[in-house]
C-alpha positions as a LaTeX table, in Angstrom:
\begin{tabular}{lrrr}
\hline
Residue & $x$ (\AA) & $y$ (\AA) & $z$ (\AA) \\
\hline
Unk1 & $-5.26$ & 7.73 & $-13.42$ \\
Unk2 & $-7.58$ & 5.16 & $-12.38$ \\
Unk3 & $-9.45$ & 1.04 & $-12.41$ \\
Unk4 & $-13.28$ & 2.71 & $-13.37$ \\
Unk5 & $-12.66$ & 5.80 & $-11.76$ \\
Unk6 & $-12.23$ & 9.35 & $-12.74$ \\
Unk7 & $-9.55$ & 12.32 & $-11.24$ \\
Unk8 & $-9.87$ & 15.70 & $-11.75$ \\
Unk9 & $-8.22$ & 19.11 & $-11.15$ \\
Unk10 & $-10.71$ & 20.93 & $-10.08$ \\
Unk11 & $-9.81$ & 25.26 & $-9.67$ \\
Unk12 & $-12.56$ & 27.51 & $-7.42$ \\
Unk13 & $-12.79$ & 31.21 & $-6.36$ \\
Unk14 & $-12.58$ & 29.09 & $-2.95$ \\
Unk15 & $-9.56$ & 27.08 & $-3.77$ \\
Unk16 & $-7.89$ & 23.95 & $-5.65$ \\
Unk17 & $-9.57$ & 20.72 & $-5.28$ \\
Unk18 & $-8.98$ & 16.63 & $-6.27$ \\
Unk19 & $-12.63$ & 15.31 & $-7.52$ \\
Unk20 & $-12.63$ & 11.94 & $-7.37$ \\
Unk21 & $-15.74$ & 10.55 & $-9.05$ \\
Unk22 & $-16.27$ & 6.03 & $-9.17$ \\
Unk23 & $-19.04$ & 3.42 & $-9.67$ \\
Unk24 & $-21.11$ & 2.86 & $-7.44$ \\
Unk25 & $-19.27$ & $-0.52$ & $-5.94$ \\
Unk26 & $-16.08$ & 1.62 & $-5.37$ \\
Unk27 & $-18.66$ & 2.81 & $-1.56$ \\
Unk28 & $-17.48$ & 0.32 & 0.46 \\
Unk29 & $-13.92$ & 0.11 & $-0.38$ \\
Unk30 & $-14.13$ & 4.41 & $-0.89$ \\
Unk31 & $-15.27$ & 4.51 & 2.49 \\
Unk32 & $-12.95$ & 2.39 & 4.37 \\
Unk33 & $-10.79$ & 4.54 & 2.84 \\
Unk34 & $-11.64$ & 8.08 & 5.28 \\
Unk35 & $-11.27$ & 5.69 & 8.31 \\
Unk36 & $-7.02$ & 4.90 & 6.87 \\
Unk37 & $-7.64$ & 9.44 & 6.54 \\
Unk38 & $-8.92$ & 9.86 & 10.23 \\
Unk39 & $-6.44$ & 7.26 & 11.26 \\
Unk40 & $-3.24$ & 8.71 & 9.39 \\
Unk41 & $-3.99$ & 12.59 & 10.30 \\
Unk42 & $-4.90$ & 12.12 & 13.62 \\
Unk43 & $-0.80$ & 10.05 & 14.42 \\
Unk44 & 0.05 & 13.36 & 12.25 \\
Unk45 & 1.22 & 12.63 & 8.97 \\
Unk46 & 1.11 & 14.97 & 6.48 \\
Unk47 & $-1.63$ & 13.52 & 3.89 \\
Unk48 & $-4.72$ & 15.34 & 1.92 \\
Unk49 & $-7.73$ & 16.46 & 3.74 \\
Unk50 & $-10.55$ & 14.97 & 3.45 \\
Unk51 & $-13.60$ & 17.31 & 1.68 \\
Unk52 & $-16.44$ & 15.46 & 1.16 \\
Unk53 & $-18.20$ & 11.83 & 0.66 \\
Unk54 & $-21.22$ & 11.47 & $-0.80$ \\
Unk55 & $-22.48$ & 7.93 & $-2.78$ \\
Unk56 & $-25.81$ & 7.41 & $-3.94$ \\
Unk57 & $-26.73$ & 4.66 & $-5.80$ \\
Unk58 & $-24.66$ & 6.36 & $-10.07$ \\
Unk59 & $-21.51$ & 7.22 & $-8.36$ \\
Unk60 & $-19.43$ & 7.32 & $-4.97$ \\
Unk61 & $-18.20$ & 11.35 & $-5.21$ \\
Unk62 & $-15.23$ & 12.20 & $-3.07$ \\
Unk63 & $-13.39$ & 16.31 & $-2.97$ \\
Unk64 & $-10.12$ & 16.14 & $-1.57$ \\
Unk65 & $-7.79$ & 19.46 & $-1.14$ \\
Unk66 & $-5.21$ & 19.84 & $-3.82$ \\
Unk67 & $-1.53$ & 19.60 & $-1.97$ \\
Unk68 & 1.49 & 21.43 & $-4.10$ \\
Unk69 & 4.53 & 19.61 & $-4.18$ \\
Unk70 & 6.96 & 17.83 & $-6.32$ \\
Unk71 & 8.27 & 14.27 & $-7.64$ \\
Unk72 & 10.21 & 12.30 & $-5.17$ \\
Unk73 & 12.38 & 11.58 & $-8.39$ \\
Unk74 & 12.76 & 15.44 & $-8.76$ \\
Unk75 & 15.84 & 14.72 & $-5.65$ \\
Unk76 & 18.00 & 12.30 & $-7.33$ \\
Unk77 & 21.90 & 13.53 & $-6.71$ \\
Unk78 & 20.85 & 14.74 & $-4.52$ \\
Unk79 & 22.18 & 13.54 & $-0.79$ \\
Unk80 & 21.08 & 15.80 & 1.75 \\
Unk81 & 17.82 & 16.52 & 0.33 \\
Unk82 & 17.86 & 12.38 & $-0.33$ \\
Unk83 & 17.56 & 11.84 & 3.53 \\
Unk84 & 15.51 & 13.89 & 4.23 \\
Unk85 & 13.05 & 12.59 & 2.33 \\
Unk86 & 14.01 & 8.71 & 4.04 \\
Unk87 & 13.90 & 10.30 & 6.81 \\
Unk88 & 10.22 & 11.78 & 7.47 \\
Unk89 & 9.12 & 9.03 & 5.26 \\
Unk90 & 10.92 & 6.10 & 7.48 \\
Unk91 & 9.86 & 8.17 & 10.75 \\
Unk92 & 5.56 & 8.91 & 9.19 \\
Unk93 & 5.31 & 4.73 & 8.22 \\
Unk94 & 6.69 & 3.77 & 12.07 \\
Unk95 & 3.94 & 6.12 & 13.59 \\
Unk96 & 1.34 & 4.96 & 11.06 \\
Unk97 & 2.96 & 1.36 & 12.88 \\
Unk98 & 2.31 & 1.64 & 15.96 \\
Unk99 & $-0.88$ & 2.44 & 16.34 \\
Unk100 & $-3.04$ & $-0.10$ & 17.92 \\
Unk101 & $-5.18$ & $-1.97$ & 15.52 \\
Unk102 & $-7.37$ & $-4.42$ & 16.43 \\
Unk103 & $-6.85$ & $-7.59$ & 13.90 \\
Unk104 & $-6.15$ & $-7.96$ & 10.44 \\
Unk105 & $-8.94$ & $-6.60$ & 7.73 \\
Unk106 & $-9.05$ & $-6.09$ & 3.64 \\
Unk107 & $-12.15$ & $-3.01$ & 5.56 \\
Unk108 & $-10.53$ & $-0.58$ & 8.40 \\
Unk109 & $-15.05$ & 0.11 & 8.58 \\
Unk110 & $-15.81$ & $-3.58$ & 10.39 \\
Unk111 & $-17.42$ & $-4.38$ & 6.54 \\
Unk112 & $-14.40$ & $-7.18$ & 6.02 \\
Unk113 & $-14.49$ & $-9.65$ & 8.75 \\
Unk114 & $-11.51$ & $-9.54$ & 11.51 \\
Unk115 & $-8.99$ & $-11.89$ & 12.20 \\
Unk116 & $-6.66$ & $-11.86$ & 15.83 \\
Unk117 & $-3.93$ & $-14.34$ & 13.45 \\
Unk118 & $-2.07$ & $-13.56$ & 10.86 \\
Unk119 & $-1.65$ & $-16.24$ & 8.78 \\
Unk120 & $-5.67$ & $-16.78$ & 9.38 \\
Unk121 & $-6.09$ & $-13.56$ & 7.42 \\
Unk122 & $-3.82$ & $-14.75$ & 5.33 \\
Unk123 & $-5.50$ & $-17.87$ & 4.08 \\
Unk124 & $-8.34$ & $-15.73$ & 4.09 \\
Unk125 & $-6.81$ & $-13.48$ & 1.42 \\
Unk126 & $-5.24$ & $-15.58$ & $-0.03$ \\
Unk127 & $-8.49$ & $-17.37$ & $-1.41$ \\
Unk128 & $-9.91$ & $-14.69$ & $-2.53$ \\
Unk129 & $-6.49$ & $-14.33$ & $-4.74$ \\
Unk130 & $-6.93$ & $-17.56$ & $-6.11$ \\
Unk131 & $-10.92$ & $-16.77$ & $-6.80$ \\
Unk132 & $-9.61$ & $-14.49$ & $-9.46$ \\
Unk133 & $-7.35$ & $-15.55$ & $-10.57$ \\
Unk134 & $-8.39$ & $-19.47$ & $-11.53$ \\
Unk135 & $-12.33$ & $-17.03$ & $-13.13$ \\
Unk136 & $-9.33$ & $-14.61$ & $-15.17$ \\
Unk137 & $-7.06$ & $-17.76$ & $-15.86$ \\
Unk138 & $-4.25$ & $-14.87$ & $-14.65$ \\
Unk139 & $-1.96$ & $-17.61$ & $-13.21$ \\
Unk140 & $-1.33$ & $-21.68$ & $-14.37$ \\
Unk141 & $-2.48$ & $-23.52$ & $-11.43$ \\
Unk142 & 0.76 & $-25.32$ & $-11.20$ \\
Unk143 & 1.64 & $-21.71$ & $-9.85$ \\
Unk144 & $-0.91$ & $-21.15$ & $-8.46$ \\
Unk145 & $-1.13$ & $-24.16$ & $-5.98$ \\
Unk146 & 3.12 & $-23.36$ & $-4.90$ \\
Unk147 & 2.84 & $-20.10$ & $-4.23$ \\
Unk148 & $-0.17$ & $-20.81$ & $-1.75$ \\
Unk149 & 1.96 & $-23.20$ & $-0.61$ \\
Unk150 & 4.52 & $-21.53$ & 0.48 \\
Unk151 & 2.62 & $-18.53$ & 1.63 \\
Unk152 & 0.96 & $-20.81$ & 4.58 \\
Unk153 & 3.69 & $-21.75$ & 5.61 \\
Unk154 & 5.37 & $-18.47$ & 5.92 \\
Unk155 & 1.90 & $-17.70$ & 7.40 \\
Unk156 & 2.72 & $-20.29$ & 10.11 \\
Unk157 & 6.04 & $-19.78$ & 10.79 \\
Unk158 & 6.25 & $-15.49$ & 11.38 \\
Unk159 & 2.65 & $-15.50$ & 12.53 \\
Unk160 & 3.90 & $-15.57$ & 16.43 \\
Unk161 & 5.79 & $-12.68$ & 15.85 \\
Unk162 & 3.13 & $-10.69$ & 13.66 \\
Unk163 & 0.83 & $-7.97$ & 15.06 \\
Unk164 & $-1.53$ & $-5.56$ & 13.02 \\
Unk165 & $-0.79$ & $-2.26$ & 11.98 \\
Unk166 & $-2.61$ & 0.08 & 9.34 \\
Unk167 & $-0.48$ & $-0.47$ & 6.57 \\
Unk168 & $-1.15$ & 2.10 & 3.14 \\
Unk169 & 1.04 & $-0.64$ & 0.74 \\
Unk170 & 0.37 & 2.26 & $-2.44$ \\
Unk171 & 3.97 & 3.67 & $-1.27$ \\
Unk172 & 4.89 & 3.90 & $-5.00$ \\
Unk173 & 6.41 & 7.75 & $-5.82$ \\
Unk174 & 3.49 & 9.00 & $-7.72$ \\
Unk175 & 1.98 & 8.33 & $-4.16$ \\
Unk176 & 4.35 & 10.25 & $-2.40$ \\
Unk177 & 4.86 & 14.55 & $-2.28$ \\
Unk178 & 8.16 & 16.49 & $-1.15$ \\
Unk179 & 9.50 & 19.83 & $-1.76$ \\
Unk180 & 11.96 & 21.09 & $-2.94$ \\
Unk181 & 14.04 & 20.06 & 0.37 \\
Unk182 & 13.39 & 16.96 & 0.30 \\
Unk183 & 10.66 & 17.81 & 3.24 \\
Unk184 & 8.12 & 14.75 & 3.11 \\
Unk185 & 4.41 & 16.97 & 2.14 \\
Unk186 & 1.66 & 14.48 & 1.88 \\
Unk187 & 1.13 & 10.53 & 1.44 \\
Unk188 & $-0.77$ & 9.93 & $-1.15$ \\
Unk189 & $-4.41$ & 8.07 & $-1.55$ \\
Unk190 & $-5.16$ & 5.66 & 1.07 \\
Unk191 & $-7.64$ & 3.65 & $-1.62$ \\
Unk192 & $-5.67$ & 0.20 & $-0.64$ \\
Unk193 & $-4.97$ & 1.03 & 3.22 \\
Unk194 & $-5.46$ & $-2.13$ & 5.34 \\
Unk195 & $-4.50$ & $-3.50$ & 8.41 \\
Unk196 & $-1.78$ & $-5.78$ & 7.71 \\
Unk197 & 1.81 & $-6.99$ & 8.91 \\
Unk198 & 3.87 & $-4.33$ & 8.90 \\
Unk199 & 6.14 & $-5.74$ & 6.89 \\
Unk200 & 2.57 & $-4.96$ & 4.17 \\
Unk201 & 4.79 & $-1.33$ & 3.26 \\
Unk202 & 7.78 & $-3.63$ & 1.29 \\
Unk203 & 6.23 & $-4.68$ & $-1.87$ \\
Unk204 & 5.02 & $-1.17$ & $-2.76$ \\
Unk205 & 9.01 & 0.76 & $-1.15$ \\
Unk206 & 11.31 & $-2.44$ & $-3.04$ \\
Unk207 & 9.66 & $-2.30$ & $-6.13$ \\
Unk208 & 8.80 & 1.20 & $-7.23$ \\
Unk209 & 10.04 & 3.88 & $-5.03$ \\
Unk210 & 13.76 & 2.14 & $-3.92$ \\
Unk211 & 14.51 & 2.04 & $-7.59$ \\
Unk212 & 13.06 & 4.78 & $-8.79$ \\
Unk213 & 14.28 & 6.93 & $-6.95$ \\
Unk214 & 18.28 & 5.76 & $-5.81$ \\
Unk215 & 19.80 & 6.67 & $-2.44$ \\
Unk216 & 17.29 & 6.54 & $-0.47$ \\
Unk217 & 16.54 & 2.96 & 0.51 \\
Unk218 & 19.62 & 3.04 & 2.74 \\
Unk219 & 18.44 & 5.46 & 4.73 \\
Unk220 & 15.00 & 5.16 & 4.83 \\
Unk221 & 15.42 & 1.74 & 6.49 \\
Unk222 & 17.78 & 2.45 & 9.46 \\
Unk223 & 15.46 & 5.41 & 10.24 \\
Unk224 & 12.64 & 2.87 & 10.04 \\
Unk225 & 14.58 & 1.20 & 12.71 \\
Unk226 & 14.68 & 3.55 & 14.74 \\
Unk227 & 12.05 & 5.35 & 14.93 \\
Unk228 & 9.52 & 1.83 & 14.86 \\
Unk229 & 12.17 & 1.14 & 18.36 \\
Unk230 & 12.00 & $-2.35$ & 18.63 \\
Unk231 & 12.92 & $-5.46$ & 17.12 \\
Unk232 & 12.29 & $-6.86$ & 13.97 \\
Unk233 & 12.47 & $-9.83$ & 14.29 \\
Unk234 & 11.93 & $-12.93$ & 10.35 \\
Unk235 & 11.91 & $-9.84$ & 9.35 \\
Unk236 & 13.26 & $-11.60$ & 5.72 \\
Unk237 & 11.06 & $-14.22$ & 5.95 \\
Unk238 & 7.46 & $-11.49$ & 6.75 \\
Unk239 & 8.73 & $-9.49$ & 3.43 \\
Unk240 & 9.24 & $-12.44$ & 1.71 \\
Unk241 & 5.52 & $-13.14$ & 1.88 \\
Unk242 & 4.01 & $-10.45$ & 1.58 \\
Unk243 & 6.00 & $-9.76$ & $-1.34$ \\
Unk244 & 4.90 & $-13.34$ & $-2.52$ \\
Unk245 & 1.32 & $-12.68$ & $-2.31$ \\
Unk246 & 1.04 & $-8.48$ & $-3.64$ \\
Unk247 & 3.07 & $-10.40$ & $-6.77$ \\
Unk248 & $-0.39$ & $-13.41$ & $-7.58$ \\
Unk249 & $-2.44$ & $-10.31$ & $-6.51$ \\
Unk250 & $-1.58$ & $-8.05$ & $-8.92$ \\
Unk251 & $-1.84$ & $-10.52$ & $-11.08$ \\
Unk252 & $-4.69$ & $-11.61$ & $-10.70$ \\
Unk253 & $-5.93$ & $-8.01$ & $-10.86$ \\
Unk254 & $-4.07$ & $-6.56$ & $-13.52$ \\
Unk255 & $-3.21$ & $-9.17$ & $-16.15$ \\
Unk256 & $-7.70$ & $-8.59$ & $-17.36$ \\
Unk257 & $-7.30$ & $-4.77$ & $-17.68$ \\
Unk258 & $-5.44$ & $-3.45$ & $-20.78$ \\
Unk259 & $-2.73$ & $-1.42$ & $-20.89$ \\
Unk260 & $-1.99$ & $-3.08$ & $-18.08$ \\
Unk261 & 0.13 & $-6.02$ & $-19.43$ \\
Unk262 & 3.46 & $-4.38$ & $-18.74$ \\
Unk263 & 2.47 & $-4.75$ & $-14.84$ \\
Unk264 & 1.70 & $-7.91$ & $-15.07$ \\
Unk265 & 3.85 & $-8.96$ & $-17.23$ \\
Unk266 & 6.29 & $-7.37$ & $-14.25$ \\
Unk267 & 4.99 & $-8.76$ & $-11.09$ \\
Unk268 & 4.63 & $-12.28$ & $-12.49$ \\
Unk269 & 8.75 & $-12.45$ & $-13.22$ \\
Unk270 & 8.82 & $-11.37$ & $-9.54$ \\
Unk271 & 6.68 & $-13.68$ & $-8.13$ \\
Unk272 & 8.58 & $-16.59$ & $-10.14$ \\
Unk273 & 12.14 & $-15.41$ & $-9.59$ \\
Unk274 & 10.86 & $-16.00$ & $-5.80$ \\
Unk275 & 9.11 & $-18.79$ & $-5.97$ \\
Unk276 & 12.94 & $-19.94$ & $-7.16$ \\
Unk277 & 14.72 & $-17.99$ & $-4.60$ \\
Unk278 & 13.62 & $-21.28$ & $-2.46$ \\
\hline
\end{tabular}
């Protein structure tokens, strides 16, 4: 599945591959994804290897190696295997998040603005979300204004403790593969990877992974905090900022997409719950 793109499993004499075909406007985004793949591979994360990339004025084509694995939900009810998965994922993310990045940005290939301060990037991002939301009538103006005000206040509050980290930003169960013993064998789909606050991972983790794989949150949190080897100052405020911003962004992006009404409603509900929580 994919918004505006096609994904195929291709079996050849030379092996099994995943073919992804997208519109030409995906070229910039997918080129940024290539850089995320390189960084993730360099620090030893298990990924699906990119074996071909080409772009034209008609389409963009990528070919990845196929990786065999199981869905993380297959580990449910097996504490030892859940522990292995949680530790593998947490330590992998810690390695990713400690890669030194030059600033906060939406594109790792240099095709988007680079910001030295988190609050400045957040302001830039909110401007983009506001434009999309208004164009698609995704959120009512009062909710949009209130959310932007709260997010901007949080950004100013946490700015002095946030450093840029490479974040996958799409860690839901379908993008993670494990083996029968619970070991992490691949982190898939890096198309949303950006240089953010490390807290950028927690929106999808809390929305999708932790509820879908009961028992993984506690060992994951322990292992991540141990592996990161540093304090996580103002963490509750940082994760709240990301959850608010990502909820807004989700509504703006998918509210108009056929078949995504339920997902948009889920994000809208989460946004209002966060705002009402103070």
